[in-house]
Short mmCIF file of C-alpha atoms in Angstrom, two decimals:
data_model
loop_
_atom_site.label_atom_id
_atom_site.label_comp_id
_atom_site.label_asym_id
_atom_site.label_seq_id
_atom_site.Cartn_x
_atom_site.Cartn_y
_atom_site.Cartn_z
CA UNK A 1 13.09 -99.49 -103.75
CA UNK A 2 11.05 -97.25 -101.33
CA UNK A 3 13.25 -94.11 -102.15
CA UNK A 4 12.41 -94.49 -105.87
CA UNK A 5 8.70 -94.74 -105.13
CA UNK A 6 8.85 -91.55 -102.98
CA UNK A 7 10.69 -89.74 -105.68
CA UNK A 8 8.16 -90.79 -108.31
CA UNK A 9 5.28 -89.53 -106.11
CA UNK A 10 7.01 -86.21 -105.40
CA UNK A 11 7.63 -85.69 -109.18
CA UNK A 12 4.02 -86.12 -109.88
CA UNK A 13 3.24 -83.17 -107.45
CA UNK A 14 5.45 -80.82 -109.42
CA UNK A 15 3.44 -78.00 -110.64
CA UNK A 16 6.31 -76.43 -112.75
CA UNK A 17 7.08 -79.28 -115.11
CA UNK A 18 10.15 -78.77 -117.40
CA UNK A 19 9.99 -78.56 -121.14
CA UNK A 20 12.31 -80.87 -122.98
CA UNK A 21 15.23 -79.03 -124.57
CA UNK A 22 14.33 -79.95 -128.12
CA UNK A 23 11.03 -78.15 -127.65
CA UNK A 24 12.69 -74.92 -126.45
CA UNK A 25 12.84 -71.87 -128.69
CA UNK A 26 15.30 -68.93 -127.71
CA UNK A 27 15.09 -65.54 -129.33
CA UNK A 28 17.11 -62.27 -129.11
CA UNK A 29 14.00 -60.41 -127.74
CA UNK A 30 13.71 -62.90 -124.89
CA UNK A 31 17.38 -62.42 -124.22
CA UNK A 32 17.09 -58.58 -124.06
CA UNK A 33 14.15 -58.89 -121.70
CA UNK A 34 15.99 -61.17 -119.51
CA UNK A 35 18.92 -58.70 -119.30
CA UNK A 36 16.60 -55.85 -118.50
CA UNK A 37 14.97 -57.94 -115.72
CA UNK A 38 18.26 -58.92 -114.22
CA UNK A 39 19.42 -55.20 -114.40
CA UNK A 40 16.30 -53.93 -112.62
CA UNK A 41 16.62 -56.56 -109.99
CA UNK A 42 20.22 -55.52 -109.32
CA UNK A 43 19.36 -51.79 -109.27
CA UNK A 44 16.43 -52.32 -106.81
CA UNK A 45 18.54 -54.51 -104.56
CA UNK A 46 21.42 -52.02 -104.45
CA UNK A 47 19.06 -48.97 -103.90
CA UNK A 48 17.33 -50.69 -100.93
CA UNK A 49 20.67 -51.74 -99.43
CA UNK A 50 22.02 -48.17 -99.81
CA UNK A 51 18.74 -46.66 -98.27
CA UNK A 52 19.12 -49.02 -95.34
CA UNK A 53 22.68 -47.98 -94.55
CA UNK A 54 21.89 -44.31 -94.96
CA UNK A 55 18.86 -44.39 -92.72
CA UNK A 56 20.65 -45.78 -89.74
CA UNK A 57 20.78 -43.28 -86.89
CA UNK A 58 23.84 -42.48 -84.82
CA UNK A 59 23.20 -41.77 -81.20
CA UNK A 60 25.48 -39.23 -79.64
CA UNK A 61 25.14 -38.44 -75.86
CA UNK A 62 25.83 -34.86 -74.73
CA UNK A 63 25.16 -32.61 -71.77
CA UNK A 64 24.06 -28.99 -72.03
CA UNK A 65 24.51 -26.65 -68.95
CA UNK A 66 21.92 -23.79 -68.75
CA UNK A 67 24.00 -20.68 -68.25
CA UNK A 68 20.88 -18.49 -67.85
CA UNK A 69 19.76 -19.98 -64.50
CA UNK A 70 19.38 -16.67 -62.88
CA UNK A 71 16.94 -15.37 -65.54
CA UNK A 72 13.11 -15.31 -65.07
CA UNK A 73 10.52 -17.12 -67.11
CA UNK A 74 7.55 -15.24 -68.20
CA UNK A 75 4.16 -16.99 -68.07
CA UNK A 76 1.26 -15.26 -69.82
CA UNK A 77 -2.26 -16.34 -68.98
CA UNK A 78 -5.93 -15.66 -69.40
CA UNK A 79 -8.10 -18.02 -67.41
CA UNK A 80 -11.86 -17.93 -66.36
CA UNK A 81 -13.14 -19.55 -63.20
CA UNK A 82 -16.94 -19.56 -63.58
CA UNK A 83 -17.54 -20.91 -60.02
CA UNK A 84 -14.74 -19.10 -58.08
CA UNK A 85 -15.14 -15.54 -56.99
CA UNK A 86 -12.30 -12.93 -57.40
CA UNK A 87 -12.03 -12.71 -53.50
CA UNK A 88 -11.48 -16.40 -53.19
CA UNK A 89 -9.11 -16.77 -56.19
CA UNK A 90 -5.37 -16.42 -55.64
CA UNK A 91 -2.46 -17.67 -57.61
CA UNK A 92 0.56 -19.18 -55.85
CA UNK A 93 3.88 -20.38 -57.28
CA UNK A 94 6.56 -22.58 -55.89
CA UNK A 95 9.66 -24.26 -57.37
CA UNK A 96 12.32 -26.95 -56.59
CA UNK A 97 14.69 -24.32 -55.52
CA UNK A 98 12.71 -23.79 -52.43
CA UNK A 99 11.25 -20.36 -53.36
CA UNK A 100 7.57 -19.85 -52.41
CA UNK A 101 5.63 -16.99 -54.05
CA UNK A 102 2.05 -16.57 -52.64
CA UNK A 103 -0.21 -14.30 -54.37
CA UNK A 104 1.83 -13.70 -57.56
CA UNK A 105 -0.74 -11.39 -59.01
CA UNK A 106 1.18 -8.15 -59.14
CA UNK A 107 0.96 -8.06 -62.95
CA UNK A 108 -2.53 -9.46 -63.30
CA UNK A 109 -5.99 -8.08 -63.24
CA UNK A 110 -9.29 -9.68 -62.24
CA UNK A 111 -12.57 -9.34 -63.90
CA UNK A 112 -15.74 -10.34 -62.00
CA UNK A 113 -18.23 -12.60 -63.91
CA UNK A 114 -21.83 -13.30 -63.31
CA UNK A 115 -23.36 -16.75 -63.31
CA UNK A 116 -23.64 -16.66 -67.12
CA UNK A 117 -19.97 -15.57 -67.57
CA UNK A 118 -20.79 -12.07 -68.43
CA UNK A 119 -18.34 -9.44 -67.11
CA UNK A 120 -19.42 -7.29 -64.21
CA UNK A 121 -17.97 -3.77 -64.10
CA UNK A 122 -14.35 -3.10 -65.04
CA UNK A 123 -11.15 -5.10 -64.60
CA UNK A 124 -9.32 -4.29 -61.30
CA UNK A 125 -6.15 -4.95 -59.60
CA UNK A 126 -6.79 -6.61 -56.14
CA UNK A 127 -5.80 -4.20 -53.40
CA UNK A 128 -7.29 -3.49 -50.02
CA UNK A 129 -5.77 -0.23 -48.80
CA UNK A 130 -6.61 2.36 -51.39
CA UNK A 131 -7.55 5.28 -49.03
CA UNK A 132 -4.93 8.01 -49.04
CA UNK A 133 -3.84 9.56 -45.73
CA UNK A 134 -5.38 6.91 -43.67
CA UNK A 135 -4.01 8.23 -40.42
CA UNK A 136 -5.74 11.57 -41.14
CA UNK A 137 -9.28 10.18 -41.13
CA UNK A 138 -9.38 9.12 -37.54
CA UNK A 139 -8.74 11.13 -34.32
CA UNK A 140 -5.07 11.41 -33.22
CA UNK A 141 -5.70 9.50 -30.03
CA UNK A 142 -7.37 6.56 -32.03
CA UNK A 143 -6.03 3.01 -31.21
CA UNK A 144 -7.62 0.28 -33.33
CA UNK A 145 -7.85 -3.22 -32.21
CA UNK A 146 -5.37 -5.80 -33.67
CA UNK A 147 -8.10 -8.57 -32.87
CA UNK A 148 -5.88 -10.62 -30.78
CA UNK A 149 -2.88 -10.77 -33.25
CA UNK A 150 -0.92 -7.88 -31.77
CA UNK A 151 0.99 -7.43 -28.43
CA UNK A 152 -0.74 -6.11 -25.37
CA UNK A 153 -1.61 -2.43 -25.82
CA UNK A 154 -0.52 -2.47 -29.50
CA UNK A 155 -2.64 -0.36 -31.97
CA UNK A 156 -3.55 -1.44 -35.44
CA UNK A 157 -5.02 1.74 -37.08
CA UNK A 158 -5.12 0.63 -40.62
CA UNK A 159 -6.31 -2.49 -42.45
CA UNK A 160 -2.74 -3.09 -43.69
CA UNK A 161 -1.51 -3.22 -40.07
CA UNK A 162 -4.20 -5.69 -39.04
CA UNK A 163 -3.47 -7.96 -41.99
CA UNK A 164 0.31 -7.75 -41.29
CA UNK A 165 -0.18 -8.82 -37.69
CA UNK A 166 -2.36 -11.75 -38.81
CA UNK A 167 0.22 -12.79 -41.39
CA UNK A 168 2.88 -12.68 -38.75
CA UNK A 169 0.81 -14.98 -36.56
CA UNK A 170 0.12 -17.23 -39.56
CA UNK A 171 -3.59 -16.70 -39.18
CA UNK A 172 -6.05 -16.66 -42.15
CA UNK A 173 -7.06 -13.18 -43.07
CA UNK A 174 -10.14 -13.87 -45.15
CA UNK A 175 -12.73 -13.15 -42.37
CA UNK A 176 -10.79 -10.31 -40.75
CA UNK A 177 -10.37 -8.68 -44.15
CA UNK A 178 -14.05 -8.63 -44.45
CA UNK A 179 -15.20 -7.92 -40.88
CA UNK A 180 -12.60 -5.66 -39.16
CA UNK A 181 -13.40 -2.03 -38.65
CA UNK A 182 -10.26 -0.87 -40.27
CA UNK A 183 -10.76 -2.85 -43.52
CA UNK A 184 -14.39 -1.84 -43.77
CA UNK A 185 -13.52 1.74 -43.42
CA UNK A 186 -10.85 1.70 -46.05
CA UNK A 187 -12.58 -0.66 -48.56
CA UNK A 188 -13.11 1.09 -51.81
CA UNK A 189 -11.83 -1.90 -53.88
CA UNK A 190 -14.43 -2.97 -56.43
CA UNK A 191 -13.77 -6.60 -55.37
CA UNK A 192 -15.36 -5.72 -52.01
CA UNK A 193 -18.83 -5.95 -53.68
CA UNK A 194 -18.38 -9.45 -54.72
CA UNK A 195 -21.37 -11.74 -54.11
CA UNK A 196 -21.72 -15.57 -53.79
CA UNK A 197 -22.10 -17.37 -57.02
CA UNK A 198 -19.90 -15.10 -59.12
CA UNK A 199 -17.01 -16.18 -61.22
CA UNK A 200 -13.68 -14.53 -62.07
CA UNK A 201 -11.38 -14.00 -65.06
CA UNK A 202 -7.68 -13.65 -64.41
CA UNK A 203 -5.39 -12.15 -67.09
CA UNK A 204 -1.86 -10.99 -67.02
CA UNK A 205 1.55 -12.42 -66.53
CA UNK A 206 3.98 -13.67 -63.83
CA UNK A 207 7.76 -14.03 -63.67
CA UNK A 208 9.09 -17.24 -62.08
CA UNK A 209 12.46 -18.83 -61.75
CA UNK A 210 13.69 -20.93 -64.66
CA UNK A 211 13.63 -24.21 -62.73
CA UNK A 212 11.03 -26.94 -62.20
CA UNK A 213 8.02 -25.81 -60.30
CA UNK A 214 4.34 -25.11 -60.54
CA UNK A 215 1.67 -22.43 -60.06
CA UNK A 216 -1.79 -23.23 -58.77
CA UNK A 217 -5.10 -21.94 -57.55
CA UNK A 218 -5.90 -23.61 -54.13
CA UNK A 219 -8.35 -23.32 -51.34
CA UNK A 220 -7.47 -20.91 -48.53
CA UNK A 221 -4.86 -18.39 -47.87
CA UNK A 222 -1.22 -19.28 -48.55
CA UNK A 223 1.35 -18.90 -45.70
CA UNK A 224 4.97 -20.04 -45.30
CA UNK A 225 5.34 -21.62 -41.77
CA UNK A 226 8.38 -23.43 -40.54
CA UNK A 227 9.76 -23.53 -44.11
CA UNK A 228 6.65 -25.18 -45.39
CA UNK A 229 4.05 -23.81 -47.91
CA UNK A 230 0.55 -24.38 -46.51
CA UNK A 231 -3.02 -23.26 -47.26
CA UNK A 232 -5.35 -22.18 -44.38
CA UNK A 233 -9.07 -22.68 -44.76
CA UNK A 234 -12.23 -23.58 -42.93
CA UNK A 235 -13.13 -27.30 -43.41
CA UNK A 236 -16.77 -26.32 -44.22
CA UNK A 237 -15.48 -24.22 -47.23
CA UNK A 238 -13.95 -27.22 -48.97
CA UNK A 239 -17.18 -28.90 -50.43
CA UNK A 240 -18.12 -25.63 -52.33
CA UNK A 241 -14.57 -24.90 -53.65
CA UNK A 242 -14.98 -25.50 -57.38
CA UNK A 243 -12.00 -24.85 -59.62
CA UNK A 244 -13.60 -25.47 -62.99
CA UNK A 245 -11.87 -23.31 -65.50
CA UNK A 246 -11.52 -22.28 -69.08
CA UNK A 247 -8.05 -21.60 -70.39
CA UNK A 248 -8.36 -18.85 -73.02
CA UNK A 249 -4.64 -18.40 -73.36
CA UNK A 250 -1.48 -19.89 -71.56
CA UNK A 251 2.03 -19.60 -72.86
CA UNK A 252 5.47 -20.11 -71.32
CA UNK A 253 8.38 -17.92 -72.49
CA UNK A 254 8.60 -15.46 -75.26
CA UNK A 255 6.34 -15.74 -78.26
CA UNK A 256 7.59 -16.45 -81.72
CA UNK A 257 5.90 -16.85 -85.15
CA UNK A 258 4.15 -20.19 -85.57
CA UNK A 259 4.09 -21.01 -81.85
CA UNK A 260 1.45 -23.62 -80.91
CA UNK A 261 0.03 -23.37 -77.23
CA UNK A 262 -1.51 -26.82 -76.58
CA UNK A 263 -3.48 -25.57 -73.54
CA UNK A 264 -5.26 -22.76 -75.19
CA UNK A 265 -9.12 -23.18 -75.43
CA UNK A 266 -8.98 -26.09 -72.91
CA UNK A 267 -12.16 -26.45 -70.74
CA UNK A 268 -12.24 -28.41 -67.42
CA UNK A 269 -15.60 -28.45 -65.84
#
């Protein structure tokens, strides 16, 4: 029969041929070893099954409401800009709540750097009007120009007044800060001696709302116009605006033992 022939051929392929029962020898040692083997197999099977059930994760969905929304988040930083002078560098912050914070540098100091990154002079807080009794250094009948930003006949006797009128108009103040008679007269700020090609180091901290947002260094002066945050600059200044930077230290929130700041020592050139 064909079935018998196939069965015979398959039997010849059996690599584990059986020993006839009359040739088998059973011993007590073999029995003990068999029991131990079965016991180990059972233990391993049960342990793997138990481990599988214990390792299963349970997902629980929950929502947490931040009850400290009104608090401020502290951001500490120490960043160097090798190709950006201290006069050009301003830090602005904005968030999803619609708050705009131009020039958030009240708690920061700037350090001028030469082309090799070596500090020049001492660290300073940026300020323009540092002359005391400004009204006393000019004649009583003096009426300074507002350079087109004031009303007809209005006087701008101090640099602060000139800059205020320009800010009201939404005009950039970079050039007028440098060229106006009032600002030249009152300028004793060390940043006034900044030369082209210098760098700047910014160190200190800022306080921002605890909501999603960002802080940035951008080209031009920051103004809020019609509810929009914009930067004013001359188009010819854009090609040379280089924000290459070295993050020496940047942390968000309060420090604690073992904290790891992933942005520390990051270099972007």
